[in-house]
CSV table of C-alpha atoms in Angstrom, one decimal:
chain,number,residue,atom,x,y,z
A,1,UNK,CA,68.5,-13.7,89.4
A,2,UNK,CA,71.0,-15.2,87.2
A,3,UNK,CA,74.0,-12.2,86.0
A,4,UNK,CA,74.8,-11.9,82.5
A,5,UNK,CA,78.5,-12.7,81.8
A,6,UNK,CA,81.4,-10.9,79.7
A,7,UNK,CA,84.8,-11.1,78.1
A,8,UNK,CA,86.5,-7.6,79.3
A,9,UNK,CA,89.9,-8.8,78.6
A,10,UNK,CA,92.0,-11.2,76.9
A,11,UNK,CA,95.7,-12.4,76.9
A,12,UNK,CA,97.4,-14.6,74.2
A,13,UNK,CA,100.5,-17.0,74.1
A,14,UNK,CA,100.7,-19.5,70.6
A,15,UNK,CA,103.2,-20.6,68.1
A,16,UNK,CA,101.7,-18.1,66.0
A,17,UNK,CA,102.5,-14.7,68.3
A,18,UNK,CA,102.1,-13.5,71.4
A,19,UNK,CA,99.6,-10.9,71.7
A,20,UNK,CA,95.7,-11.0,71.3
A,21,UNK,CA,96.3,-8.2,67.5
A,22,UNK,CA,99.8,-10.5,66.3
A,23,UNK,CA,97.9,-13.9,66.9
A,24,UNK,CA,94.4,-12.7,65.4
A,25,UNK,CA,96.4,-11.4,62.5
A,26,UNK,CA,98.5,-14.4,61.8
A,27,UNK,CA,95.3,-16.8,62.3
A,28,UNK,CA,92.9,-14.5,59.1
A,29,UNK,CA,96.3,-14.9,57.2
A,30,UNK,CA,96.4,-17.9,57.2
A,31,UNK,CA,100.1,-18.5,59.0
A,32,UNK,CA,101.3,-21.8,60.4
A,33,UNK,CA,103.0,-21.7,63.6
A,34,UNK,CA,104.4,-25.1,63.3
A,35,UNK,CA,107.9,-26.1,62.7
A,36,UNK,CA,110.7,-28.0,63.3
A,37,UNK,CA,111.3,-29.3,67.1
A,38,UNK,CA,113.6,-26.8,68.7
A,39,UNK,CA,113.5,-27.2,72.7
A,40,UNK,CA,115.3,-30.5,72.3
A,41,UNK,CA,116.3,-32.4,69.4
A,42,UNK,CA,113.9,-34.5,68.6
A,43,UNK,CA,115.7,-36.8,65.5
A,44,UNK,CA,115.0,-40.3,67.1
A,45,UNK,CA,111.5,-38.9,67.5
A,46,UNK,CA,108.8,-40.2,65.0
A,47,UNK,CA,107.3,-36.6,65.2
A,48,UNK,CA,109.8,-33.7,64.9
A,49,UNK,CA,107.5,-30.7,64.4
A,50,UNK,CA,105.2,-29.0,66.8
A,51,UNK,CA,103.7,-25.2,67.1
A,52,UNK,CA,106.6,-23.8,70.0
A,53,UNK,CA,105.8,-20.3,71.4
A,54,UNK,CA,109.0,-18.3,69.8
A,55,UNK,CA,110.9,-16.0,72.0
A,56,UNK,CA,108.8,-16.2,75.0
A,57,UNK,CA,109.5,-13.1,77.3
A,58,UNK,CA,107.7,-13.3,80.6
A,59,UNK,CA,110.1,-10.2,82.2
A,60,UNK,CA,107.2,-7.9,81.6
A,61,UNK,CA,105.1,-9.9,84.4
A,62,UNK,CA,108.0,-12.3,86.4
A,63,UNK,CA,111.0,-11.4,87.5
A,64,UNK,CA,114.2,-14.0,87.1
A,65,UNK,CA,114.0,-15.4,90.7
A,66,UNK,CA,109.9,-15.7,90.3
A,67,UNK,CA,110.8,-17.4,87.0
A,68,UNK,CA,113.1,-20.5,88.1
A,69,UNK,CA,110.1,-21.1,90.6
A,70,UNK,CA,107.9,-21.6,88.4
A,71,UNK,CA,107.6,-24.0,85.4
A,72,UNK,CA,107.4,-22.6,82.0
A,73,UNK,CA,103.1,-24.1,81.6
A,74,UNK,CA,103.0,-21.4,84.9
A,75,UNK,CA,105.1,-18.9,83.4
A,76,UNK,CA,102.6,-18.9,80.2
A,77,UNK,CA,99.7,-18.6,82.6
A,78,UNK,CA,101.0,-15.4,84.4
A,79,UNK,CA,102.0,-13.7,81.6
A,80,UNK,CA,99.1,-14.2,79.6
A,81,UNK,CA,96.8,-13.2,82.8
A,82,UNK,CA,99.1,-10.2,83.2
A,83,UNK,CA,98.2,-9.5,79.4
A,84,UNK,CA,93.8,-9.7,79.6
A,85,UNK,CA,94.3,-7.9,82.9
A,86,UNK,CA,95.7,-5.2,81.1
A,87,UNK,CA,93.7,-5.3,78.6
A,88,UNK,CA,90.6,-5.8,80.5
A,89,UNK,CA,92.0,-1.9,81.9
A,90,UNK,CA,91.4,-3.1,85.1
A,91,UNK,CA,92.8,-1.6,88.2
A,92,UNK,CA,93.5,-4.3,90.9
A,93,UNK,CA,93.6,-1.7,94.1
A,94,UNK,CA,89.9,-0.6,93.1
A,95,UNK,CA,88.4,-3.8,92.5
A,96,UNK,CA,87.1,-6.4,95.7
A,97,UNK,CA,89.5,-9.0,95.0
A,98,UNK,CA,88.3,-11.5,97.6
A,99,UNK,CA,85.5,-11.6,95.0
A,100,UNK,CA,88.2,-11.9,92.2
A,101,UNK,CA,88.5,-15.5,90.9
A,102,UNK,CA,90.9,-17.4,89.0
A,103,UNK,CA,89.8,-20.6,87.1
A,104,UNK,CA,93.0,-22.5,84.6
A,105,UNK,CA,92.7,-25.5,83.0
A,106,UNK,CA,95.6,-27.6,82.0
A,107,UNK,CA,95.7,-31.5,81.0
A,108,UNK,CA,99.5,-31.8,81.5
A,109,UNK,CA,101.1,-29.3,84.2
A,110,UNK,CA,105.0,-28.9,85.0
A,111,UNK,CA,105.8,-32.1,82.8
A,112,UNK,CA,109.3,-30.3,82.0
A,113,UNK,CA,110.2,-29.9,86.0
A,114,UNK,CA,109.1,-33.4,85.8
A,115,UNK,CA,111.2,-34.8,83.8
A,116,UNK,CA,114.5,-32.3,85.2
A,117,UNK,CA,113.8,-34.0,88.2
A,118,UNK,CA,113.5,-37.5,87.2
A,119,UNK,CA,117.2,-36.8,85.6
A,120,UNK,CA,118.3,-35.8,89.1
A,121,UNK,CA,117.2,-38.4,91.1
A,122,UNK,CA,118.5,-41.4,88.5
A,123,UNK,CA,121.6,-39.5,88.1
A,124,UNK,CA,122.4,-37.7,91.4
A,125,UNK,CA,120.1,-39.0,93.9
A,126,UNK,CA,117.3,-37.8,95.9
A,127,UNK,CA,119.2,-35.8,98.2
A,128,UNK,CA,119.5,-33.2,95.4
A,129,UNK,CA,115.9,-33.1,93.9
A,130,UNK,CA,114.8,-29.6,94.2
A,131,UNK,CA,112.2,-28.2,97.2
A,132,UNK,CA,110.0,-26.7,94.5
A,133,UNK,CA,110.0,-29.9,92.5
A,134,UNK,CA,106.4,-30.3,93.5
A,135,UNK,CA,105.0,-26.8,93.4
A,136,UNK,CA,106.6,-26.2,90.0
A,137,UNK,CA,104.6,-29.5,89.2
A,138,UNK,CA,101.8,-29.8,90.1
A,139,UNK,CA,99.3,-28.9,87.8
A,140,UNK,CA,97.0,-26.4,90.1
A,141,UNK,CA,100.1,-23.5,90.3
A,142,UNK,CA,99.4,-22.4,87.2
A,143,UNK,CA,96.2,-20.6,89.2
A,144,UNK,CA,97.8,-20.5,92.0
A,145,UNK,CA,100.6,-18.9,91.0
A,146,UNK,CA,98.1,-16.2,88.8
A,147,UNK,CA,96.5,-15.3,92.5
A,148,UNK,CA,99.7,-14.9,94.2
A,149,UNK,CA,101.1,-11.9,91.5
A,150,UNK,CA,98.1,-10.5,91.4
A,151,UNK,CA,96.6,-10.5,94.8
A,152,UNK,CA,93.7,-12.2,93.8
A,153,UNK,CA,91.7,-14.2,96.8
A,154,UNK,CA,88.2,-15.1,95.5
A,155,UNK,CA,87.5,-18.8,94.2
A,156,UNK,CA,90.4,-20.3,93.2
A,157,UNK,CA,90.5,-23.7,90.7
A,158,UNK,CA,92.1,-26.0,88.8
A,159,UNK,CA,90.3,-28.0,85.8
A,160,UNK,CA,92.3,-31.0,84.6
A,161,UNK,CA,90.3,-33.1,81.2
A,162,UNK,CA,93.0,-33.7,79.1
A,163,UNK,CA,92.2,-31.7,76.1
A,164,UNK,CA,88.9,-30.2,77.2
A,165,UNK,CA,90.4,-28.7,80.5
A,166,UNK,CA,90.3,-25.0,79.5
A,167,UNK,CA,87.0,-25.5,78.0
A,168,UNK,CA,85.9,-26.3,81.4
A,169,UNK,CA,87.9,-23.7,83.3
A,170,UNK,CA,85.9,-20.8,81.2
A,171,UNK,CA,82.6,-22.7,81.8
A,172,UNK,CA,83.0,-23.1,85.4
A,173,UNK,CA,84.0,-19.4,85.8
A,174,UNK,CA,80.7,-18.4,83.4
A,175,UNK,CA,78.5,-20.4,86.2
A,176,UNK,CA,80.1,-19.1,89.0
A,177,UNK,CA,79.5,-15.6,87.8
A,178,UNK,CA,76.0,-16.3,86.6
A,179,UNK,CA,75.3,-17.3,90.1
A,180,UNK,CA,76.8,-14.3,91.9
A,181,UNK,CA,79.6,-16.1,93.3
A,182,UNK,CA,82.2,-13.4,92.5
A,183,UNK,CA,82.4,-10.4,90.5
A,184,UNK,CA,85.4,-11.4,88.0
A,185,UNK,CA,87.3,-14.6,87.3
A,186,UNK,CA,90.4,-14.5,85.4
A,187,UNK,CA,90.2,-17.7,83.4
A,188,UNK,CA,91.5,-19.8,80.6
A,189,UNK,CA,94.5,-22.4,80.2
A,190,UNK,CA,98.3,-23.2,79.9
A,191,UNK,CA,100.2,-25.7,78.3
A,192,UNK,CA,103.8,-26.9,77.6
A,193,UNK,CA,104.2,-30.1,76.8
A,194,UNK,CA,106.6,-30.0,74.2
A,195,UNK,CA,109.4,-31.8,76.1
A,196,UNK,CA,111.1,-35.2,75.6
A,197,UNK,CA,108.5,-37.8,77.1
A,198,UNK,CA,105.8,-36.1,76.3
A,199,UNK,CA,106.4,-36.2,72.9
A,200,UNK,CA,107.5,-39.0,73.1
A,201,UNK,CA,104.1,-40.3,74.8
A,202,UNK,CA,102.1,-39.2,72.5
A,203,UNK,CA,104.3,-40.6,69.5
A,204,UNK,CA,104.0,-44.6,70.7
A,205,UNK,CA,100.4,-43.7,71.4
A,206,UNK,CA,100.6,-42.9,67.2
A,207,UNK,CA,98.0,-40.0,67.7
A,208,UNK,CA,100.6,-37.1,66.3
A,209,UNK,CA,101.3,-36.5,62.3
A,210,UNK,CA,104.8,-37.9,60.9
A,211,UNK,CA,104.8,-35.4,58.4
A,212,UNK,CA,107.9,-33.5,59.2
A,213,UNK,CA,109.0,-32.6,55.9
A,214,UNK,CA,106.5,-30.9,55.5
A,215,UNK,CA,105.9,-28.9,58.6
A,216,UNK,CA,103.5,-26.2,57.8
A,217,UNK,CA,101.4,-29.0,56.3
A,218,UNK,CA,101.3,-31.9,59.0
A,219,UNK,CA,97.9,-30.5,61.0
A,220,UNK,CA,95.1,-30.4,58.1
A,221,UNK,CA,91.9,-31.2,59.8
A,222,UNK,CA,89.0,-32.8,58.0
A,223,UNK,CA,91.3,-32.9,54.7
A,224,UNK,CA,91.2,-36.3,53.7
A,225,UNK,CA,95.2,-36.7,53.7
A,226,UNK,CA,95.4,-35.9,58.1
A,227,UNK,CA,97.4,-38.5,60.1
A,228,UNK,CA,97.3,-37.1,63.0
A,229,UNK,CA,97.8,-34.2,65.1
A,230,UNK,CA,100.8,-31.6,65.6
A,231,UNK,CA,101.1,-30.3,69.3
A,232,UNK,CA,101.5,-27.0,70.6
A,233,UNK,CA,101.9,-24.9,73.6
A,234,UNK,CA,100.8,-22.0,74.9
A,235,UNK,CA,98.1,-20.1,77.1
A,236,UNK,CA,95.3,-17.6,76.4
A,237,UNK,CA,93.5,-16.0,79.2
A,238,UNK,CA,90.3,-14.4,79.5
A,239,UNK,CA,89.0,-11.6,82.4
A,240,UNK,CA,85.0,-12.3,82.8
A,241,UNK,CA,82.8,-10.0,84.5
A,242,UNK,CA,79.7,-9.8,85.3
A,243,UNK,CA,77.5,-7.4,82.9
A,244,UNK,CA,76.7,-5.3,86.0
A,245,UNK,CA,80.6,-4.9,87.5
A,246,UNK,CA,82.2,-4.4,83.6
A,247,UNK,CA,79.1,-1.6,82.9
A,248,UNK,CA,79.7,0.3,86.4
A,249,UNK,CA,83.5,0.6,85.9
A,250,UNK,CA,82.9,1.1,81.7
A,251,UNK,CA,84.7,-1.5,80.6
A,252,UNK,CA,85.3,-2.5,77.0
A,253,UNK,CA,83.3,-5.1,76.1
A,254,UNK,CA,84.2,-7.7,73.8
A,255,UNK,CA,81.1,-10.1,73.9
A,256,UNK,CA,79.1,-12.2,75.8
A,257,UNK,CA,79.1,-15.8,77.1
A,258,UNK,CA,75.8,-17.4,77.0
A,259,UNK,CA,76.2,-21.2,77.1
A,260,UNK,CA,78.2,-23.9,78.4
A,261,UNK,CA,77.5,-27.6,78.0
A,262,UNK,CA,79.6,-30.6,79.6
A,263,UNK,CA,78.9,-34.6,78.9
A,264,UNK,CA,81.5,-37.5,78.6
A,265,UNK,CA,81.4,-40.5,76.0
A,266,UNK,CA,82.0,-43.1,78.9
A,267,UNK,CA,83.3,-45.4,75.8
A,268,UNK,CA,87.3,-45.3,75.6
A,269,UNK,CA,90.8,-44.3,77.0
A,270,UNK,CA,91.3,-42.2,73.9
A,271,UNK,CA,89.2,-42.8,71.0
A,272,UNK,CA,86.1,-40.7,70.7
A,273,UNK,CA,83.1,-42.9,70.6
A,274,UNK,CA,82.4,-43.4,67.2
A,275,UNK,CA,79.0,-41.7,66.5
A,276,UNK,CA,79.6,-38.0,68.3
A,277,UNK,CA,77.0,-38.7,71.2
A,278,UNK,CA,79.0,-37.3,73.5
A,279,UNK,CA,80.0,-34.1,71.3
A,280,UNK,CA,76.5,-34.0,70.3
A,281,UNK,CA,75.0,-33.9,73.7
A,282,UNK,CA,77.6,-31.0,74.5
A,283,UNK,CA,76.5,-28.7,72.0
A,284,UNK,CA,73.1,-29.2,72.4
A,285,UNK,CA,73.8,-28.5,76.5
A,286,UNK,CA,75.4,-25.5,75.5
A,287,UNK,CA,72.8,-24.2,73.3
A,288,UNK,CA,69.6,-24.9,75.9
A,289,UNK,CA,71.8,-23.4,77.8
A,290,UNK,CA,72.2,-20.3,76.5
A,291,UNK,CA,68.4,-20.2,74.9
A,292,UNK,CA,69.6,-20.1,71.3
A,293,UNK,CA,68.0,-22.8,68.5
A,294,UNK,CA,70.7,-24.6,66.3
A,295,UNK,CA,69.6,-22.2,63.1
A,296,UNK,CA,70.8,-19.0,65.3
A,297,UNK,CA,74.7,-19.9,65.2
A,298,UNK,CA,76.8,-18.7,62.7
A,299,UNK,CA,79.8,-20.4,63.5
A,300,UNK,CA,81.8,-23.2,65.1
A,301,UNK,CA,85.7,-23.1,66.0
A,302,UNK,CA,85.4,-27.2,65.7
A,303,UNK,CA,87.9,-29.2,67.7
A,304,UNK,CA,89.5,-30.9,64.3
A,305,UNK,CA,92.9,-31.9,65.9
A,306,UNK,CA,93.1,-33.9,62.5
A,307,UNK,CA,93.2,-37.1,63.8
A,308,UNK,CA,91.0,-39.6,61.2
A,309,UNK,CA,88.6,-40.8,63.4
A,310,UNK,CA,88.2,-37.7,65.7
A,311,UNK,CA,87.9,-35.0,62.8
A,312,UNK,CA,84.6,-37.5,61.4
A,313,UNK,CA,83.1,-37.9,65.0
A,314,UNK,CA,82.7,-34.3,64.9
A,315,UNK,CA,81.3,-33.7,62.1
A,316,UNK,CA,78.5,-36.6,62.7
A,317,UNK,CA,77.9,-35.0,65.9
A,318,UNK,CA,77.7,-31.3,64.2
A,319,UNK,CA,74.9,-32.9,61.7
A,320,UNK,CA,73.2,-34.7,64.3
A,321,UNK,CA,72.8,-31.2,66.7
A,322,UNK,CA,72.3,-29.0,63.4
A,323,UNK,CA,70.7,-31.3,61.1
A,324,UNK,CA,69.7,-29.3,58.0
A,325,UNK,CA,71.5,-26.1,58.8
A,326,UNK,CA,74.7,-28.1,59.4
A,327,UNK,CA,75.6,-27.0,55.4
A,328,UNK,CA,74.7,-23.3,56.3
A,329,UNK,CA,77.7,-23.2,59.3
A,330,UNK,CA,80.8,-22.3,58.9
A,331,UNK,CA,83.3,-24.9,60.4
A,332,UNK,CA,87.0,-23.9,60.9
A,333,UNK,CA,89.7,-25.4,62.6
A,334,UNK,CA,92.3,-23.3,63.8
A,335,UNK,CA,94.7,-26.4,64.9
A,336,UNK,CA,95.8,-26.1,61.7
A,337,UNK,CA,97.6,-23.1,62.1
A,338,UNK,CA,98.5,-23.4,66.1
A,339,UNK,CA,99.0,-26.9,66.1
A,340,UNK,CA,97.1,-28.8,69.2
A,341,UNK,CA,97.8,-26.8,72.6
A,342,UNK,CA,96.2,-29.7,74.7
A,343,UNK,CA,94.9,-28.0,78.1
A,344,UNK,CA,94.9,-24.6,76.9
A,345,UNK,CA,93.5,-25.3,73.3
A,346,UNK,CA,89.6,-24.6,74.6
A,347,UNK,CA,90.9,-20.9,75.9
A,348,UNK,CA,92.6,-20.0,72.8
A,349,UNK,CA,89.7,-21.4,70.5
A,350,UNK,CA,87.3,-19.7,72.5
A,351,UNK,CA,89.3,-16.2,72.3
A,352,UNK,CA,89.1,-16.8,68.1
A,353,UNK,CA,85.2,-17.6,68.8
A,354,UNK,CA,85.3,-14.3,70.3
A,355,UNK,CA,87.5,-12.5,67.5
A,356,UNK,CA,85.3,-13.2,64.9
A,357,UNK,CA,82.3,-12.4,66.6
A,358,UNK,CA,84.0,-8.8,67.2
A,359,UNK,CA,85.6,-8.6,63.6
A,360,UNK,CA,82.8,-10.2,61.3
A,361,UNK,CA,86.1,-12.8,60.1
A,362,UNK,CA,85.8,-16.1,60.3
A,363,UNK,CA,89.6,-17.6,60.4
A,364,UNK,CA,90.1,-20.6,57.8
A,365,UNK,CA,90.9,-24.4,57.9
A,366,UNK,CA,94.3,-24.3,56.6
A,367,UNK,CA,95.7,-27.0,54.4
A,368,UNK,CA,92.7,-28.0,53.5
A,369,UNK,CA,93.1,-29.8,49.7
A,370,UNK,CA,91.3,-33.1,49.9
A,371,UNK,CA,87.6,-33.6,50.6
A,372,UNK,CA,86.9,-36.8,52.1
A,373,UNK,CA,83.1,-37.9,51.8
A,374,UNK,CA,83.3,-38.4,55.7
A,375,UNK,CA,83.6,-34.8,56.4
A,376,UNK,CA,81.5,-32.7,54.1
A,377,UNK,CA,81.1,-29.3,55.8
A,378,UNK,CA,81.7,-26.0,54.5
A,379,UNK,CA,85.5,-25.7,56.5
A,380,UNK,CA,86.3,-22.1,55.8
A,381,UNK,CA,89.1,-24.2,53.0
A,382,UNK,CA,92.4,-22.2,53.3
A,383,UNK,CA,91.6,-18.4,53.4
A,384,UNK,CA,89.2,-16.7,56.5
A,385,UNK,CA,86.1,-15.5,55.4
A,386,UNK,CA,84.2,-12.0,56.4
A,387,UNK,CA,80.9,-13.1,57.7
A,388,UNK,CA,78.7,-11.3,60.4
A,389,UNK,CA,78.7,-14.0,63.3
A,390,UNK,CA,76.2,-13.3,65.8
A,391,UNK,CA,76.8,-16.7,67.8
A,392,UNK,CA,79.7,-18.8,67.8
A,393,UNK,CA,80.3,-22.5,69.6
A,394,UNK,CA,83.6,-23.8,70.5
A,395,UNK,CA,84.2,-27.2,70.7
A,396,UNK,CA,87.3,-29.3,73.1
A,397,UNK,CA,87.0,-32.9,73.4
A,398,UNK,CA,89.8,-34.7,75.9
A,399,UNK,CA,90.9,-37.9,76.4
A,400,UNK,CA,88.7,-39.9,78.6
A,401,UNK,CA,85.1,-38.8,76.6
A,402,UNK,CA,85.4,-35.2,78.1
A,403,UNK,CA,83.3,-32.8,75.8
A,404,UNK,CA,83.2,-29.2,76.5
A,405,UNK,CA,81.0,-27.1,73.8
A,406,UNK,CA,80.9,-22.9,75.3
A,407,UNK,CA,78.4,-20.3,73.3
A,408,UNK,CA,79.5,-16.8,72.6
A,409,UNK,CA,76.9,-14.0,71.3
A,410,UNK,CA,77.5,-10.3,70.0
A,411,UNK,CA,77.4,-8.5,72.9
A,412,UNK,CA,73.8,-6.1,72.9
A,413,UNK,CA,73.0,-4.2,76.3
């Protein structure tokens, strides 16, 4: 028989607080965590701005020698587990942790031990490059390195699709759960991407907004004025439990996950294709999935990187899966305010999915001033909304066609 799944804990890095109370608070304000480029100086960059996490603090979690192991995409992912552990009130010498998963997603890894190292070979030569050059790296140690500080031996996995990758990570741990595989999974994802080549990657691919002047206003998704997206970094981490484990310890519950659809466009490197088929079949996965008919969702955190061609895919899609109660939804994207955390963004879109399904808020589409005719949904414009949201979807689309759509529903015994 398949298990019912819940959220029992959750953990939160972003550029707009640390802390799952500071980041919901900052997102139904309406505050913009990006700014400025400050990890490096970014003035022969095209892009300059970008949502960093301000005065990170992992010492609560990793101690100074842990921490030069470990790249900072890692250190996010510890601290943030150490955080919905917590939370989740969960005490790690009573549970069976050989049946205690852990599931990340991340699209870019240790990109800033990367490039350290590239600096030391060219300059100093390989005889100096660093014996945890690879482990700090490599993209899996952001789960690996969550098992090893918390003892944690059950299934243990790495989901890498670009943009979607955390989308996966919480659907994969949601099946793995539903079948009985394990009792908990500590899942979600990391990014931190805001170093030198990535950025300056993404600037000669022209996906990222030049408006630096204007920082606070670059990411406006589905406004008619967007030219691109603003990246971010961060992690957000979520404990899932089965129903029957989180009821016989008493956990708190924050709600359910019911659905969780996967597809790919198989159409381009980095465009979405055109017409949302791929989104579309996603959402509709997620929704047979989880037994629910379009007119039972309330909301959807949208993907809306702000990106011209992405933001209108989406939104055909949405009216293709919805058709008439596409008006009734309301659509928010919370990019605007975090800025686009890549691998982690599906986590920490899911956790607002969540939020507003505990709070009865939706959180708005900041910046939003300009209707264009190509995006005509009701987008929670500029200030969040109090709403009772049984169901809420969460979109994450990745380079490559990856579509990830994950169903959350108000938690009823």
């Amino acid at each position: 028989m398949s298990q019912r799944v819940v959220i029992t804990g959750i953990g939160v890095i972003s550029p707009v607080g640390t802390g799952l109370e500071n980041f919901w608070k900052a997102l139904t304000s309406g505050v913009s965590g990006i700014a400025r480029i400050t990890r490096f100086d970014p003035s022969d960059y095209s892009t300059q701005i970008a949502g960093e996490v301000k005065e990170f603090d992992f010492s609560q979690f990793i101690d100074k020698k842990e921490a030069r192991r470990m790249d900072r995409f890692a250190q996010f992912a510890v601290v943030a587990a150490g955080m919905a552990i917590e939370d989740a009130g969960l005490d790690l010498d009573a549970i069976d942790r050989d049946r205690t998963g852990v599931i990340v997603g991340s699209g870019i890894g240790g990109m800033e031990t990367f490039e350290d190292q590239c600096k030391v070979l060219v300059n100093r030569g390989p005889n100096r490059i660093s014996p945890f050059f690879v482990p700090m790296m490599i993209a899996n140690m952001a789960a690996g390195q969550v098992a090893i500080k918390f003892g944690l031996r059950g299934p243990n996995i790495t989901t890498l699709t670009a943009c979607a990758s955390s989308g996966n990570a919480i659907g994969d741990a949601f099946k793995l759960l539903q079948r009985g595989n394990a009792d908990i999974v500590i899942t979600g994802g990391t990014e931190a991407p805001i170093t030198p080549l990535a950025v300056a990657g993404f600037c000669a691919m022209k996906a990222m907004s030049t408006n630096n002047d204007e920082p606070t206003k670059a990411s406006r998704p589905f406004d008619a004025a967007r030219d691109g997206f603003v990246m971010g970094e961060g992690s957000a981490m979520l404990v899932l439990e089965t129903l029957e484990h989180a009821q016989r310890r008493g956990a708190h519950i924050y709600g359910e996950i019911v659905g969780y659809g996967s597809s790919c466009d198989a159409y381009h490197i980095t465009a979405p294709d055109p017409e949302g088929s791929g989104a579309a079949r996603a959402m509709q996965l997620s929704l047979a999935d989880a037994g629910l008919q379009p007119e039972d969702v309330q909301y959807i955190n949208a993907h809306g990187t702000s990106t011209p061609v992405g933001d209108a895919a989406e939104v055909g899609a949405i009216k293709k899966v919805f058709g008439a109660h596409a008006k009734k939804l309301a659509v928010s994207s919370t990019k605007s305010m975090t800025g686009h955390m890549l691998g982690a963004a599906g986590a920490i879109e899911s956790v607002v999915s969540i939020m507003a399904i505990r709070d009865g808020i939706v959180p708005p589409t900041i910046n939003y001033e300009n209707p264009d005719p190509a995006c005509d949904l009701d987008f929670v414009p500029n200030q969040a909304r109090q709403m009772n949201v049984e169901v809420a979807i969460s979109n994450s689309f990745g380079f490559g066609g990856h579509n990830v759509t994950l169903a959350f529903r108000k938690f009823k015994p």
